[in-house]
Amino acid sequence: MDILTLLPFIVLIGAMFLMTRSAKKKQAAAAQMRNDMQPGTGVRTIGGMYATVKEVHDDTVLLEVAPGVHAIYAKNSIGAVLDDAEYNRIVHGDDQELDADGTVVPDDASSLTGESDAAEVAKIDLAKDDAADGAEPEDAAAKDVKDAKGESKTDGEADSK
């Protein structure tokens, strides 16, 4: 057997090893996160529900999903353990980050363009000025059309033959 024949198999086995190794690292990190849960911390389940941890058992967790409403979940159903600031921001709508630096995002873009005087801004008149064209305005419905015989017809009339 030649080394060039075995090279694709070696590369394939190496790629599989690297993929399983990274997957095992992710699983270990998730298991460590679930084992580090403490009562009082905020969590997000894999279904997207936010709750507060009340009790932690071997394979289950007692969560308070609403004030006075408790539910038992499997530890594997916890998708993320959130820090207090993030949990309060998501669940209670507390914007401590906004209060900290005082930055306010406007509802519209008018304040982003800067302040300008009304005299500086030239208004554009989009209306048609008939006197500037030097011609009388023509109504399209009353416009005369001459056919090949020289007879005058208005729009909408047709030859009946």
Short mmCIF file of C-alpha atoms in Angstrom, two decimals:
data_model
loop_
_atom_site.label_atom_id
_atom_site.label_comp_id
_atom_site.label_asym_id
_atom_site.label_seq_id
_atom_site.Cartn_x
_atom_site.Cartn_y
_atom_site.Cartn_z
CA MET A 1 0.00 0.00 0.00
CA ASP A 2 1.21 3.38 -0.94
CA ILE A 3 1.10 6.39 1.43
CA LEU A 4 -0.94 8.40 -1.11
CA THR A 5 -3.64 5.73 -0.99
CA LEU A 6 -3.89 5.96 2.81
CA LEU A 7 -3.74 9.76 2.98
CA PRO A 8 -7.50 10.40 2.43
CA PHE A 9 -8.36 7.89 5.18
CA ILE A 10 -5.89 9.49 7.59
CA VAL A 11 -7.31 12.95 6.90
CA LEU A 12 -10.87 11.67 7.39
CA ILE A 13 -10.01 10.01 10.71
CA GLY A 14 -8.21 13.17 11.88
CA ALA A 15 -11.21 15.37 11.00
CA MET A 16 -13.56 13.02 12.87
CA PHE A 17 -11.28 13.11 15.90
CA LEU A 18 -11.21 16.92 15.94
CA MET A 19 -15.00 17.18 15.57
CA THR A 20 -15.73 14.74 18.39
CA ARG A 21 -13.16 16.45 20.61
CA SER A 22 -14.79 19.87 20.22
CA ALA A 23 -18.25 18.37 20.79
CA LYS A 24 -17.04 16.71 23.99
CA LYS A 25 -15.61 20.04 25.19
CA LYS A 26 -18.95 21.75 24.61
CA GLN A 27 -20.81 18.98 26.45
CA ALA A 28 -18.40 19.19 29.38
CA ALA A 29 -18.79 22.99 29.57
CA ALA A 30 -22.60 22.66 29.54
CA ALA A 31 -22.51 20.00 32.27
CA GLN A 32 -20.21 22.20 34.38
CA MET A 33 -22.57 25.16 33.92
CA ARG A 34 -25.54 23.06 35.06
CA ASN A 35 -23.62 21.74 38.08
CA ASP A 36 -22.66 25.29 39.12
CA MET A 37 -26.30 26.44 39.35
CA GLN A 38 -27.21 27.93 42.70
CA PRO A 39 -30.63 28.79 44.13
CA GLY A 40 -31.58 32.35 43.22
CA THR A 41 -29.86 32.46 39.82
CA GLY A 42 -31.78 33.15 36.62
CA VAL A 43 -31.83 30.53 33.89
CA ARG A 44 -33.18 30.05 30.37
CA THR A 45 -34.52 26.63 29.47
CA ILE A 46 -33.91 25.01 26.10
CA GLY A 47 -37.54 25.87 25.30
CA GLY A 48 -36.82 29.58 25.82
CA MET A 49 -38.54 30.07 29.19
CA TYR A 50 -36.87 32.30 31.78
CA ALA A 51 -37.10 31.27 35.43
CA THR A 52 -35.37 31.52 38.80
CA VAL A 53 -33.73 28.47 40.39
CA LYS A 54 -35.27 27.57 43.76
CA GLU A 55 -33.73 24.14 44.47
CA VAL A 56 -31.08 22.02 42.79
CA HIS A 57 -31.22 18.21 43.05
CA ASP A 58 -29.15 15.45 41.44
CA ASP A 59 -31.01 15.24 38.11
CA THR A 60 -33.75 17.84 38.54
CA VAL A 61 -34.14 21.55 39.25
CA LEU A 62 -37.08 23.32 40.89
CA LEU A 63 -37.75 26.54 38.97
CA GLU A 64 -39.99 29.47 39.85
CA VAL A 65 -41.50 30.40 36.49
CA ALA A 66 -43.78 33.11 37.92
CA PRO A 67 -44.29 34.48 41.43
CA GLY A 68 -45.64 31.53 43.41
CA VAL A 69 -45.58 29.13 40.43
CA HIS A 70 -43.00 26.34 40.67
CA ALA A 71 -42.11 23.63 38.14
CA ILE A 72 -39.67 20.74 38.20
CA TYR A 73 -37.32 20.46 35.22
CA ALA A 74 -34.55 18.06 34.28
CA LYS A 75 -31.08 19.56 34.58
CA ASN A 76 -30.47 18.81 30.91
CA SER A 77 -33.32 21.16 29.98
CA ILE A 78 -31.39 24.20 31.27
CA GLY A 79 -29.97 25.96 28.22
CA ALA A 80 -28.11 28.81 29.94
CA VAL A 81 -27.39 30.15 33.38
CA LEU A 82 -27.69 33.95 33.23
CA ASP A 83 -25.97 36.54 35.37
CA ASP A 84 -28.21 38.81 37.45
CA ALA A 85 -27.91 41.89 35.22
CA GLU A 86 -28.84 40.01 32.05
CA TYR A 87 -31.72 38.17 33.75
CA ASN A 88 -33.16 41.42 35.14
CA ARG A 89 -32.77 43.14 31.78
CA ILE A 90 -34.64 40.39 29.94
CA VAL A 91 -37.33 39.49 32.46
CA HIS A 92 -37.99 42.77 34.27
CA GLY A 93 -36.95 45.20 31.55
CA ASP A 94 -34.32 46.87 33.72
CA ASP A 95 -31.89 48.88 31.59
CA GLN A 96 -28.98 49.45 33.93
CA GLU A 97 -26.61 49.76 30.98
CA LEU A 98 -28.68 52.68 29.65
CA ASP A 99 -28.65 54.43 33.01
CA ALA A 100 -24.91 53.90 33.49
CA ASP A 101 -23.65 55.88 30.49
CA GLY A 102 -26.71 58.05 29.85
CA THR A 103 -26.91 57.18 26.15
CA VAL A 104 -30.39 57.48 24.75
CA VAL A 105 -31.30 56.01 21.39
CA PRO A 106 -33.86 58.21 19.58
CA ASP A 107 -37.09 56.79 18.22
CA ASP A 108 -36.57 58.44 14.85
CA ALA A 109 -33.59 59.53 12.79
CA SER A 110 -34.40 63.25 12.76
CA SER A 111 -32.13 64.00 15.71
CA LEU A 112 -29.23 62.15 14.11
CA THR A 113 -28.95 64.59 11.20
CA GLY A 114 -27.92 67.50 13.41
CA GLU A 115 -29.50 70.85 14.06
CA SER A 116 -29.94 73.15 11.06
CA ASP A 117 -31.61 76.50 10.62
CA ALA A 118 -34.81 76.63 8.61
CA ALA A 119 -33.33 79.44 6.48
CA GLU A 120 -30.44 77.24 5.38
CA VAL A 121 -32.63 74.41 4.22
CA ALA A 122 -33.96 75.08 0.75
CA LYS A 123 -37.45 73.78 0.25
CA ILE A 124 -38.05 71.94 -2.97
CA ASP A 125 -41.36 72.66 -4.67
CA LEU A 126 -42.51 69.54 -6.44
CA ALA A 127 -45.65 71.13 -7.90
CA LYS A 128 -45.67 71.79 -11.62
CA ASP A 129 -45.43 75.48 -12.47
CA ASP A 130 -47.51 76.04 -15.61
CA ALA A 131 -46.39 79.65 -16.16
CA ALA A 132 -42.75 78.60 -16.19
CA ASP A 133 -43.35 76.16 -19.02
CA GLY A 134 -44.73 78.88 -21.30
CA ALA A 135 -47.53 76.69 -22.53
CA GLU A 136 -51.15 76.31 -21.59
CA PRO A 137 -51.99 73.27 -19.52
CA GLU A 138 -53.65 70.57 -21.51
CA ASP A 139 -56.25 68.31 -20.04
CA ALA A 140 -55.54 64.79 -21.24
CA ALA A 141 -59.23 63.87 -21.43
CA ALA A 142 -60.16 66.86 -23.59
CA LYS A 143 -57.12 66.72 -25.87
CA ASP A 144 -58.08 66.72 -29.53
CA VAL A 145 -56.66 64.01 -31.71
CA LYS A 146 -56.76 64.17 -35.48
CA ASP A 147 -56.99 60.99 -37.45
CA ALA A 148 -55.73 60.37 -40.97
CA LYS A 149 -58.81 62.02 -42.55
CA GLY A 150 -58.22 65.26 -40.64
CA GLU A 151 -61.31 64.90 -38.47
CA SER A 152 -61.03 65.97 -34.90
CA LYS A 153 -61.77 63.42 -32.14
CA THR A 154 -61.39 63.59 -28.40
CA ASP A 155 -59.65 60.91 -26.37
CA GLY A 156 -61.79 57.92 -25.74
CA GLU A 157 -63.60 58.01 -29.07
CA ALA A 158 -62.83 55.25 -31.46
CA ASP A 159 -63.38 54.69 -35.16
CA SER A 160 -66.26 52.39 -35.80
CA LYS A 161 -65.94 50.66 -39.10
#
